[in-house]
mmCIF file of C-alpha atoms in Angstrom:
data_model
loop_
_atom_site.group_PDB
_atom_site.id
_atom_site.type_symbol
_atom_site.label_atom_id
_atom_site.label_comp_id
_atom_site.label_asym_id
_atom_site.label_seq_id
_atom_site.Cartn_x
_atom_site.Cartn_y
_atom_site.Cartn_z
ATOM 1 C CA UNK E 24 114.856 90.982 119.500
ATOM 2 C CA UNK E 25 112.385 92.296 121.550
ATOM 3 C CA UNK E 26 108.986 90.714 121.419
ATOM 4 C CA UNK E 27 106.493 92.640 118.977
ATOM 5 C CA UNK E 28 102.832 92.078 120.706
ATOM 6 C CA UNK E 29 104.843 93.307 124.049
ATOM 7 C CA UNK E 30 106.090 96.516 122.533
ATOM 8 C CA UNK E 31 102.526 97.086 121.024
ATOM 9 C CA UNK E 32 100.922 96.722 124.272
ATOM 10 C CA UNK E 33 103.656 99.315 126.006
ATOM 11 C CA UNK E 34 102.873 102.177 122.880
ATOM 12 C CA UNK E 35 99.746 102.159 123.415
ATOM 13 C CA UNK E 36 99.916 101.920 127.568
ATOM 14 C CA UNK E 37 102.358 104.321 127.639
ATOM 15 C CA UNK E 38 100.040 107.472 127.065
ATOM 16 C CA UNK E 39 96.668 105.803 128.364
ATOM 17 C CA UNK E 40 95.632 103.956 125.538
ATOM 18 C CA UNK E 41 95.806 107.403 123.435
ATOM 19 C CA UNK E 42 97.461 107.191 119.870
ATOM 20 C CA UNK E 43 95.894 109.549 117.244
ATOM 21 C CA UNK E 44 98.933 109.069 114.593
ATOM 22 C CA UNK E 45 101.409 106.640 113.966
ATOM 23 C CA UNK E 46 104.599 108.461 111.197
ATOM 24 C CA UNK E 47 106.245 105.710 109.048
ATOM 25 C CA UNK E 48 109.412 107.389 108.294
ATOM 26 C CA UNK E 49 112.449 105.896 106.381
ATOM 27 C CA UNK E 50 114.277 106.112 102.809
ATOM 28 C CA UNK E 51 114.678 104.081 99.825
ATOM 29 C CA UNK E 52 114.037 100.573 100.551
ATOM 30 C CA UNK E 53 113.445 100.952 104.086
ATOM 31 C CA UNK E 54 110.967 103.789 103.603
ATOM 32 C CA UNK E 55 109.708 100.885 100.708
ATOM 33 C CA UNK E 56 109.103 98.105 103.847
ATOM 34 C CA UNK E 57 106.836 100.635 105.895
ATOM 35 C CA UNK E 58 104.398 100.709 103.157
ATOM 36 C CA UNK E 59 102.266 97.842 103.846
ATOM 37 C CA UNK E 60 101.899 99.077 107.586
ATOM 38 C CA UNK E 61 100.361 102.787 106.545
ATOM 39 C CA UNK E 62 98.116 100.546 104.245
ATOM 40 C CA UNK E 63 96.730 98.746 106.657
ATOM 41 C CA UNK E 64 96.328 101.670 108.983
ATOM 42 C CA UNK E 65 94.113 103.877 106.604
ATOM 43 C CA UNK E 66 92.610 100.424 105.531
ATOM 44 C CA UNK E 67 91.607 98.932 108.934
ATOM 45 C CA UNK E 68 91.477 101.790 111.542
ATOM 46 C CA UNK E 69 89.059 103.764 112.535
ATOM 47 C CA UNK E 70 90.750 105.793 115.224
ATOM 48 C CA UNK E 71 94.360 106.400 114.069
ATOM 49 C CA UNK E 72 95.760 108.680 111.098
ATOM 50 C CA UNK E 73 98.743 107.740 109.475
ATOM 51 C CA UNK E 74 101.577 109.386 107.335
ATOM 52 C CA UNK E 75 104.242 107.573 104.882
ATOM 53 C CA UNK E 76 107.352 109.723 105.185
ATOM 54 C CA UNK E 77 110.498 109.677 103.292
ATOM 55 C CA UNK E 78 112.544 111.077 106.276
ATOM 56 C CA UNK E 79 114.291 114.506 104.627
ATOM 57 C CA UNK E 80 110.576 115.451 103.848
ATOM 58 C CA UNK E 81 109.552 114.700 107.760
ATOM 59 C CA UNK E 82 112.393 116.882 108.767
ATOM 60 C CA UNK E 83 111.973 120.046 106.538
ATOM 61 C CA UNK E 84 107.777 119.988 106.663
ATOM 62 C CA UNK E 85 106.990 117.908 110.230
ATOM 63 C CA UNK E 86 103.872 117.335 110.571
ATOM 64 C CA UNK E 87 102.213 120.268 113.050
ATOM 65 C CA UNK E 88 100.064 116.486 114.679
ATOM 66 C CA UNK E 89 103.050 115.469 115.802
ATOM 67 C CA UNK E 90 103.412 115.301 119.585
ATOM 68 C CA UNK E 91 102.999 113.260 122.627
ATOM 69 C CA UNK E 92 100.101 111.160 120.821
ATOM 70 C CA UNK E 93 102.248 110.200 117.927
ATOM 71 C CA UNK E 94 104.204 107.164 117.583
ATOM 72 C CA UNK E 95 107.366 107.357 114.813
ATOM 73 C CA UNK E 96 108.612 104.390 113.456
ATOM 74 C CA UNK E 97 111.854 104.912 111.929
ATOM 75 C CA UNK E 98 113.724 102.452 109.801
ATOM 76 C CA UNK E 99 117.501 102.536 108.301
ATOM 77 C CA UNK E 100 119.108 99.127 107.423
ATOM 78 C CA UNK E 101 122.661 100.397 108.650
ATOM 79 C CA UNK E 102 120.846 102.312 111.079
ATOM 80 C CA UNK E 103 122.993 105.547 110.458
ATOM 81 C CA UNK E 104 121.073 107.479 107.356
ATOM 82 C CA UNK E 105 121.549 111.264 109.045
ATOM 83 C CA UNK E 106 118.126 111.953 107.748
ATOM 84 C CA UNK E 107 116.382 108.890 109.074
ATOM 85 C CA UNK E 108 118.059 109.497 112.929
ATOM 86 C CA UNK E 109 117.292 113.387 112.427
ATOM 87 C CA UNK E 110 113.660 111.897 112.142
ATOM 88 C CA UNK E 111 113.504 110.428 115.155
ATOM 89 C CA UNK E 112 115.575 112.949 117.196
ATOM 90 C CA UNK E 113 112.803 115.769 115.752
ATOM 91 C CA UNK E 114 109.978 112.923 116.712
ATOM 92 C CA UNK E 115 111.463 112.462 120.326
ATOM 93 C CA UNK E 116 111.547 116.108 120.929
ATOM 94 C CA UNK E 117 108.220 116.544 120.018
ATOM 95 C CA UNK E 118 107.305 114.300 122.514
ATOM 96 C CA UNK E 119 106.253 111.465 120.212
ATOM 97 C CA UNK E 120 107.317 107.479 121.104
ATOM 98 C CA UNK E 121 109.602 106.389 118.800
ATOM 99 C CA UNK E 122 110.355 103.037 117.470
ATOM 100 C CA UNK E 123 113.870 102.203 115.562
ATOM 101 C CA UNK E 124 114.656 98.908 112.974
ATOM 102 C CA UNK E 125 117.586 98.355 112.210
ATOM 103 C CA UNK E 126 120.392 95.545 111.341
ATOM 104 C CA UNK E 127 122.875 97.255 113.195
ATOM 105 C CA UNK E 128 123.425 96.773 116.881
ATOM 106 C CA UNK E 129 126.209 99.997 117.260
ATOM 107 C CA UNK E 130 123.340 102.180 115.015
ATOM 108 C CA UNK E 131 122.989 105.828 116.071
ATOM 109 C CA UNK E 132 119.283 105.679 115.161
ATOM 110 C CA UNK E 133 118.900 103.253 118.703
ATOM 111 C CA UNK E 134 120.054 106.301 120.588
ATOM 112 C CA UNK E 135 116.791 107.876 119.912
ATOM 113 C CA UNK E 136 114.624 105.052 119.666
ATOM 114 C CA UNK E 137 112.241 104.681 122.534
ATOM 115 C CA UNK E 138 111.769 100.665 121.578
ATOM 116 C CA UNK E 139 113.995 98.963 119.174
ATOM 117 C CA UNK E 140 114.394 95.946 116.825
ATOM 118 C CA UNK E 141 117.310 94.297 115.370
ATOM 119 C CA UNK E 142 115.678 92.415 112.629
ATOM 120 C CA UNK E 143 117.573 89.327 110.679
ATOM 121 C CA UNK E 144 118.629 90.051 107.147
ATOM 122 C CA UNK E 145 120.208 87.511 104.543
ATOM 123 C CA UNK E 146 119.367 84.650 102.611
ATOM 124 C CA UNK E 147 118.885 82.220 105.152
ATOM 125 C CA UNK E 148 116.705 84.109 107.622
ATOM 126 C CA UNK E 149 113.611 83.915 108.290
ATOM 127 C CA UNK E 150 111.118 86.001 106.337
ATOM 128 C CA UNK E 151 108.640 87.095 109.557
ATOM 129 C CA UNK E 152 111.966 88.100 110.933
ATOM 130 C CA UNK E 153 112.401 90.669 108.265
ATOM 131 C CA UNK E 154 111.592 94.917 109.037
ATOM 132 C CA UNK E 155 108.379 94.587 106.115
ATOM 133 C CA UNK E 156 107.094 91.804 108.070
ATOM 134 C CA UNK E 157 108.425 93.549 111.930
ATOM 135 C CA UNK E 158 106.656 96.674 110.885
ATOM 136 C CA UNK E 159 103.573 94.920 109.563
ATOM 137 C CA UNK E 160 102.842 92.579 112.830
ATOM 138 C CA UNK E 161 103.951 95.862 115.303
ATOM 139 C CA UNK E 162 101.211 97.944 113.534
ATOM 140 C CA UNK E 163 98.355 95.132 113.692
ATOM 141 C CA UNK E 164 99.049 94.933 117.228
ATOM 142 C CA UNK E 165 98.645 98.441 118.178
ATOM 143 C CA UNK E 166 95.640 98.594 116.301
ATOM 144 C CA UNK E 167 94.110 95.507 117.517
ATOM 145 C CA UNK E 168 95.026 97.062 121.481
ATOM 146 C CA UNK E 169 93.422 100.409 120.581
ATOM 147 C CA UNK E 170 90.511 99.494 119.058
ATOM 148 C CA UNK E 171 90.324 95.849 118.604
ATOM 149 C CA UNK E 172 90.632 93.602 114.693
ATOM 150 C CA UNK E 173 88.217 91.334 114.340
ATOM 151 C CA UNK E 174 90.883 89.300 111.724
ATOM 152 C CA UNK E 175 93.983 89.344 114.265
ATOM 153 C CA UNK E 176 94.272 85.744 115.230
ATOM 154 C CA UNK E 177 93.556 85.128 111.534
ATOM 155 C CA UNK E 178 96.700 87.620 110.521
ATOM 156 C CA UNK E 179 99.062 86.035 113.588
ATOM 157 C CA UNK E 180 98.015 82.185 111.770
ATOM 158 C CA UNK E 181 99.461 84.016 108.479
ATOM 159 C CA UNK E 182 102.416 84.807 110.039
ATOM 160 C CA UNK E 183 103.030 81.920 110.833
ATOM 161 C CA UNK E 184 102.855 80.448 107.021
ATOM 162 C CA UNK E 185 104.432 83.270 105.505
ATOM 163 C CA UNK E 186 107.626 81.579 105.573
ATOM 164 C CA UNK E 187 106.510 78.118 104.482
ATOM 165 C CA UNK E 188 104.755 80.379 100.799
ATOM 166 C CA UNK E 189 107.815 82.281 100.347
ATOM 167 C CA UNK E 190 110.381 79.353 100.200
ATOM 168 C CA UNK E 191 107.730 77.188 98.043
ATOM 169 C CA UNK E 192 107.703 80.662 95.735
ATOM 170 C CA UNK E 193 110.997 81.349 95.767
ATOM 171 C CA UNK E 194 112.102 77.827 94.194
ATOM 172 C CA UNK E 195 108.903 78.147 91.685
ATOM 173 C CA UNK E 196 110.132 80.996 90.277
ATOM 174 C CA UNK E 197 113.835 81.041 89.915
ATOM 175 C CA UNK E 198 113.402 78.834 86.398
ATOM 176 C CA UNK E 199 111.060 81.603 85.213
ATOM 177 C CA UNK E 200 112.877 84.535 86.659
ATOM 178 C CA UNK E 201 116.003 83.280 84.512
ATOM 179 C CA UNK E 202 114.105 83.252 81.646
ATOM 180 C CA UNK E 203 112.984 86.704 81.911
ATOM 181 C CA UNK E 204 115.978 87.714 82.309
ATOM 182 C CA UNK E 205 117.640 86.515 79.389
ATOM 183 C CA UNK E 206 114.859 87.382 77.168
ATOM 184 C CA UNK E 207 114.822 91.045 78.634
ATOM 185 C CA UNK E 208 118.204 91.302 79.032
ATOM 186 C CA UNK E 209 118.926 94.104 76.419
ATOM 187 C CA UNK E 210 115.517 96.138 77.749
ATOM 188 C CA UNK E 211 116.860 99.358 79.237
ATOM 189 C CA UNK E 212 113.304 100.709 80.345
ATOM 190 C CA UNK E 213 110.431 98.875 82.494
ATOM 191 C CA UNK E 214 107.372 99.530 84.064
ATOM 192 C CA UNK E 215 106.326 98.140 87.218
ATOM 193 C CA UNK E 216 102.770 97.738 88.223
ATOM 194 C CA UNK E 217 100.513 96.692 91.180
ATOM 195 C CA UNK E 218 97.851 97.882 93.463
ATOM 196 C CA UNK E 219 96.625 97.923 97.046
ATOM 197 C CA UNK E 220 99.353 96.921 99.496
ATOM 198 C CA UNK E 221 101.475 95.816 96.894
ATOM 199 C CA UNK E 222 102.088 99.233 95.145
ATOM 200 C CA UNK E 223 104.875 99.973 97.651
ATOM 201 C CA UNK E 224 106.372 97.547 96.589
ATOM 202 C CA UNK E 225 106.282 98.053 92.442
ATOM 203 C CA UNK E 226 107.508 101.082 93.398
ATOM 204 C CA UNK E 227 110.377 99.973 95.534
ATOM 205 C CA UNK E 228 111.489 97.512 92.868
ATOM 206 C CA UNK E 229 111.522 100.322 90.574
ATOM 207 C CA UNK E 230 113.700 102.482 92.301
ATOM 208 C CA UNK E 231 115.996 99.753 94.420
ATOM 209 C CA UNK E 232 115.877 96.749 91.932
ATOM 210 C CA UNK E 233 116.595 98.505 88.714
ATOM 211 C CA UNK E 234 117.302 101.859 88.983
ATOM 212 C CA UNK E 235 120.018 101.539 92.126
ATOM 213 C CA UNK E 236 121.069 97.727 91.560
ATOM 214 C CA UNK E 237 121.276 97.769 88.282
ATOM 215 C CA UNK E 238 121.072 101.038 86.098
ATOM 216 C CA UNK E 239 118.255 100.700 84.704
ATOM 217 C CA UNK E 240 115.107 103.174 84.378
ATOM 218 C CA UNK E 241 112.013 102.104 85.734
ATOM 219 C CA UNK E 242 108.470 103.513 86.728
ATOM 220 C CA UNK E 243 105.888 102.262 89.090
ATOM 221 C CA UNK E 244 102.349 102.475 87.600
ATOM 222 C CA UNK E 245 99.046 101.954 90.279
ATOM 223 C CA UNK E 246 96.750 99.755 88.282
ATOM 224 C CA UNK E 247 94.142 101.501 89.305
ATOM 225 C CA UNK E 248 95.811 104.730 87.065
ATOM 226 C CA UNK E 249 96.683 102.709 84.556
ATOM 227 C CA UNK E 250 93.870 104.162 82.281
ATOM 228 C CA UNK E 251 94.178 107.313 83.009
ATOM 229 C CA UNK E 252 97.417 108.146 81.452
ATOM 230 C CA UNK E 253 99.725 105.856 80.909
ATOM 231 C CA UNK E 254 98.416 103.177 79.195
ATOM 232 C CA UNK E 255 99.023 105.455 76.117
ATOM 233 C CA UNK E 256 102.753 104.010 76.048
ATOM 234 C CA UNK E 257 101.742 100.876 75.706
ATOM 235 C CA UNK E 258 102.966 98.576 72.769
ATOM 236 C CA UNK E 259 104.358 95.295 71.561
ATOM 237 C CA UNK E 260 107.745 96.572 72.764
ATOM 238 C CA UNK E 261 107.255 98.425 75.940
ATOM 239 C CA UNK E 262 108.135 95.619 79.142
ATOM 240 C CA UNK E 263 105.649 95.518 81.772
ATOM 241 C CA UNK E 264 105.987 93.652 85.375
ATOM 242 C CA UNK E 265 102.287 93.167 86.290
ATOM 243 C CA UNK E 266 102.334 92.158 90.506
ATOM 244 C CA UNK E 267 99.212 91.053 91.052
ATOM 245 C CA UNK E 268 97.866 90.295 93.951
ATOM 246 C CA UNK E 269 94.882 88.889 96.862
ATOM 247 C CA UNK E 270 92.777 91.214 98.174
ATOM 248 C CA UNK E 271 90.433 93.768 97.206
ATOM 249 C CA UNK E 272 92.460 95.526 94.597
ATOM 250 C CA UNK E 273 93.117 92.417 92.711
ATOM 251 C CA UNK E 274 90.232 93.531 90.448
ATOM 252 C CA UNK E 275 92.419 96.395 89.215
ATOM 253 C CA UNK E 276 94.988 94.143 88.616
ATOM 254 C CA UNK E 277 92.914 91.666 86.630
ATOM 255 C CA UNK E 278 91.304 95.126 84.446
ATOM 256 C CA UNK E 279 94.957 95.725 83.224
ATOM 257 C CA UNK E 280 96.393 91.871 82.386
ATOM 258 C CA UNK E 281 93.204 91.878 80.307
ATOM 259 C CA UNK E 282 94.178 94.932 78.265
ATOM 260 C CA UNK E 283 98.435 94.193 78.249
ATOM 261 C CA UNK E 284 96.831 90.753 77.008
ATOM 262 C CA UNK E 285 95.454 92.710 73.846
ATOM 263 C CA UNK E 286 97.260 95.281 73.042
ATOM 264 C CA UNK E 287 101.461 94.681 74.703
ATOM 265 C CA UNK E 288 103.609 91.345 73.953
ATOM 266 C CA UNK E 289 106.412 92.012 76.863
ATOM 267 C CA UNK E 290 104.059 91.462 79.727
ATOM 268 C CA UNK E 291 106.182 89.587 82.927
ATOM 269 C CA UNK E 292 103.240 88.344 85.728
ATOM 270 C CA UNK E 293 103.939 87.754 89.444
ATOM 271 C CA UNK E 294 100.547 86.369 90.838
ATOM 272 C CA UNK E 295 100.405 85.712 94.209
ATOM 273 C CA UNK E 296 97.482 84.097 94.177
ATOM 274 C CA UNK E 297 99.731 81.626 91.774
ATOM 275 C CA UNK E 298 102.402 81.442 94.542
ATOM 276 C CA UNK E 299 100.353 79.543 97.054
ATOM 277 C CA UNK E 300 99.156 83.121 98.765
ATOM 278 C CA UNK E 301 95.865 81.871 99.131
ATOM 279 C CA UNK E 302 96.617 79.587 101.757
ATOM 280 C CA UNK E 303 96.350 82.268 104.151
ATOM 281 C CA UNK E 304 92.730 83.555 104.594
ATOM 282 C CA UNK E 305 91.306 86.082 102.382
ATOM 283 C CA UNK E 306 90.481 88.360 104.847
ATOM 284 C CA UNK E 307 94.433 89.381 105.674
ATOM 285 C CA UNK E 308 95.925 87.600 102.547
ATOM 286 C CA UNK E 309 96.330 91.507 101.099
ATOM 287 C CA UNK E 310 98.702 92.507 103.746
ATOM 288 C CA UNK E 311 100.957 89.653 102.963
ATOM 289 C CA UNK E 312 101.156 90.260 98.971
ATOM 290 C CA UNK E 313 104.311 92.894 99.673
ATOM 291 C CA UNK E 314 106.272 90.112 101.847
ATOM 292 C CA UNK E 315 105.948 87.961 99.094
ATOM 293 C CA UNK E 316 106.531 90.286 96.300
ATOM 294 C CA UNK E 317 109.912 91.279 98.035
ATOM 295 C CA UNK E 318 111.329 87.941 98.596
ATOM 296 C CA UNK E 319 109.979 86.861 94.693
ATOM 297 C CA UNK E 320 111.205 89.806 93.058
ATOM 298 C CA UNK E 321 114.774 89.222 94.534
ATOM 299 C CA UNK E 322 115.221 86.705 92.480
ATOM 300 C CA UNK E 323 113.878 88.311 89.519
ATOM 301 C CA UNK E 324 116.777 91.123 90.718
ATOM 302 C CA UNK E 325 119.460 88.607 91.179
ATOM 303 C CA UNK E 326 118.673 86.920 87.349
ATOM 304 C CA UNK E 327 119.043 90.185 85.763
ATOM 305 C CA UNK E 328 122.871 91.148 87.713
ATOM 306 C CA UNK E 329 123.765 87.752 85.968
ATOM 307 C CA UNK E 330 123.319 88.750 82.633
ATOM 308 C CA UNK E 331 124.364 91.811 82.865
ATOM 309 C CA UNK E 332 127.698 90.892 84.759
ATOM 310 C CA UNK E 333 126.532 94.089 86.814
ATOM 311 C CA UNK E 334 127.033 92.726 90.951
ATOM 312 C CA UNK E 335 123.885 94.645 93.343
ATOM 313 C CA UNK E 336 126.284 95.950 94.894
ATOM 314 C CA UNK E 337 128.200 98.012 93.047
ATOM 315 C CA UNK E 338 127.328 101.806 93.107
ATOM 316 C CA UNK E 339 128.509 104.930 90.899
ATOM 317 C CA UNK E 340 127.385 106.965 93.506
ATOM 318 C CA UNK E 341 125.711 105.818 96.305
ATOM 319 C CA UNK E 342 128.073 106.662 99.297
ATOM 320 C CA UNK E 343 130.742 107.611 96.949
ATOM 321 C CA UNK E 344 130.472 111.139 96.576
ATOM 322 C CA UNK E 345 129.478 114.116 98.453
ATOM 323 C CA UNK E 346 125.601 114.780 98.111
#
């Protein structure tokens, strides 16, 4: 894999230091990963725009910014999603740099891929080795080389306990992710909820976790819109996921466990603060609640195929048919 502070360093050499937009553009679970990164961007930078695209949309209404001051990072897990390497093709014609992830070494998206990353996936590899965390340290770079961040040795010393939280998690919660699972295991509805960096990742576990993997319909709620709207479902039989996380946002977070606490009985918490999070300092923790959540979650994922007998890989669908 190529080194990530290198390939930051070359984006932003490459056009004289000039980057006005960096395009995170993927699907599903990939587009899902890329969250965190356009978080940080509109969080942290004070020079650079950035846009979240789920890549059909960035084909059929590109962005009229886009050009030789862009950089496009594309992701696809296979690394052949025809939308996802249309993407980048319209990105490298524009002029724009473009950056590829992938798993796959043969991928057509590394055709048009300017720099590229073959990231580990799997059960034994390493989380900072993942695209979510890939993504996460490219972006911080680039930042940090355009404009400076004061926090970035205090981020790079995160990423280097990442891994260390996320296997201590990972063991803490497979007892309790079993036991939601067989308590919940006739629920055929739930509603996912988080803030901050973290929503990307309610909302991926939504749409990945239950409604692809296993069947089951799912919504992801921002805390911070909680109460206004849909807290009016709310009741001792509605099942909630609450992922609450460090950061700034954790207040929103906190505002809705306190009301679920009164008024639900089905509430399922994932604090990261819980998981040993805080040993990484609270002025980057944020951007590490998502890499957490996804690795945590999994397991939550993996409980629930068991008692449903339902595999996560099996698809009615999903590249099945013609769509």
């Amino acid at each position: 894999m190529q080194d990530i502070t290198d390939v930051a360093k070359r984006l932003v050499q490459h056009n004289k230091g000039k980057i006005t937009e960096v395009y995170f553009v993927a699907c599903g679970g990939s587009l899902v990963d890329m969250y965190v990164s356009d978080y940080f961007i509109r969080s942290e930078s004070t020079t650079i725009t950035s846009g979240w695209y789920t890549a059909n949309e960035f084909v059929h209404a590109t962005p009229k910014r886009l050009g030789k001051n862009s950089v496009v990072i594309a992701c696809s897990h296979g690394g052949n999603t025809p939308e996802t390497v249309e993407a980048a093709r319209i990105a490298k014609a524009a002029g724009a740099q473009t950056v590829g992830l992938t798993y796959n070494d043969k991928a057509d998206l590394l055709a048009v891929s300017d720099y590229s990353f073959l990231y580990e996936w799997g059960d034994e590899t390493r989380v900072h080795n993942n695209p979510m965390a890939i993504m996460l340290e490219l972006t911080v770079g680039m930042v940090n080389e355009l404009e400076g961040y004061d926090h970035y040795n205090t981020f790079m010393e995160g990423m280097k306990l990442i891994d260390t939280i996320v296997a201590s998690a990972e063991k803490q919660v497979e007892p309790r992710a079993k036991a939601f699972a067989d308590a919940y295991k006739d629920e055929e509805m739930f509603y996912v909820m988080a803030s901050g960096a973290s929503y990307g990742h309610a909302y991926g576990f939504s749409i990945c976790s239950l409604m692809e993997m296993q069947w089951l319909d799912a919504t992801a709620v921002h805390t911070g819109e909680f109460f206004h709207g849909p807290l009016e479902i709310t009741d001792e039989n509605t099942p909630f996921i609450l992922a609450m996380g460090l950061g700034r946002t954790r207040e929103l977070d906190e505002r809705v466990l306190k009301f679920l606490k009164r008024y639900a009985k089905k509430i399922e918490v994932v604090d990261a603060k819980e998981l040993g999070l805080d040993m990484i300092d609270d002025s980057v923790s944020e951007y590490f609640n998502p890499v957490l959540f996804y690795s945590v979650l999994s397991k939550y994922r993996y409980a629930l195929s068991k008692v449903h007998n339902h595999d996560l890989d099996v698809r009615r669908y999903m590249g099945k048919v013609e769509y």
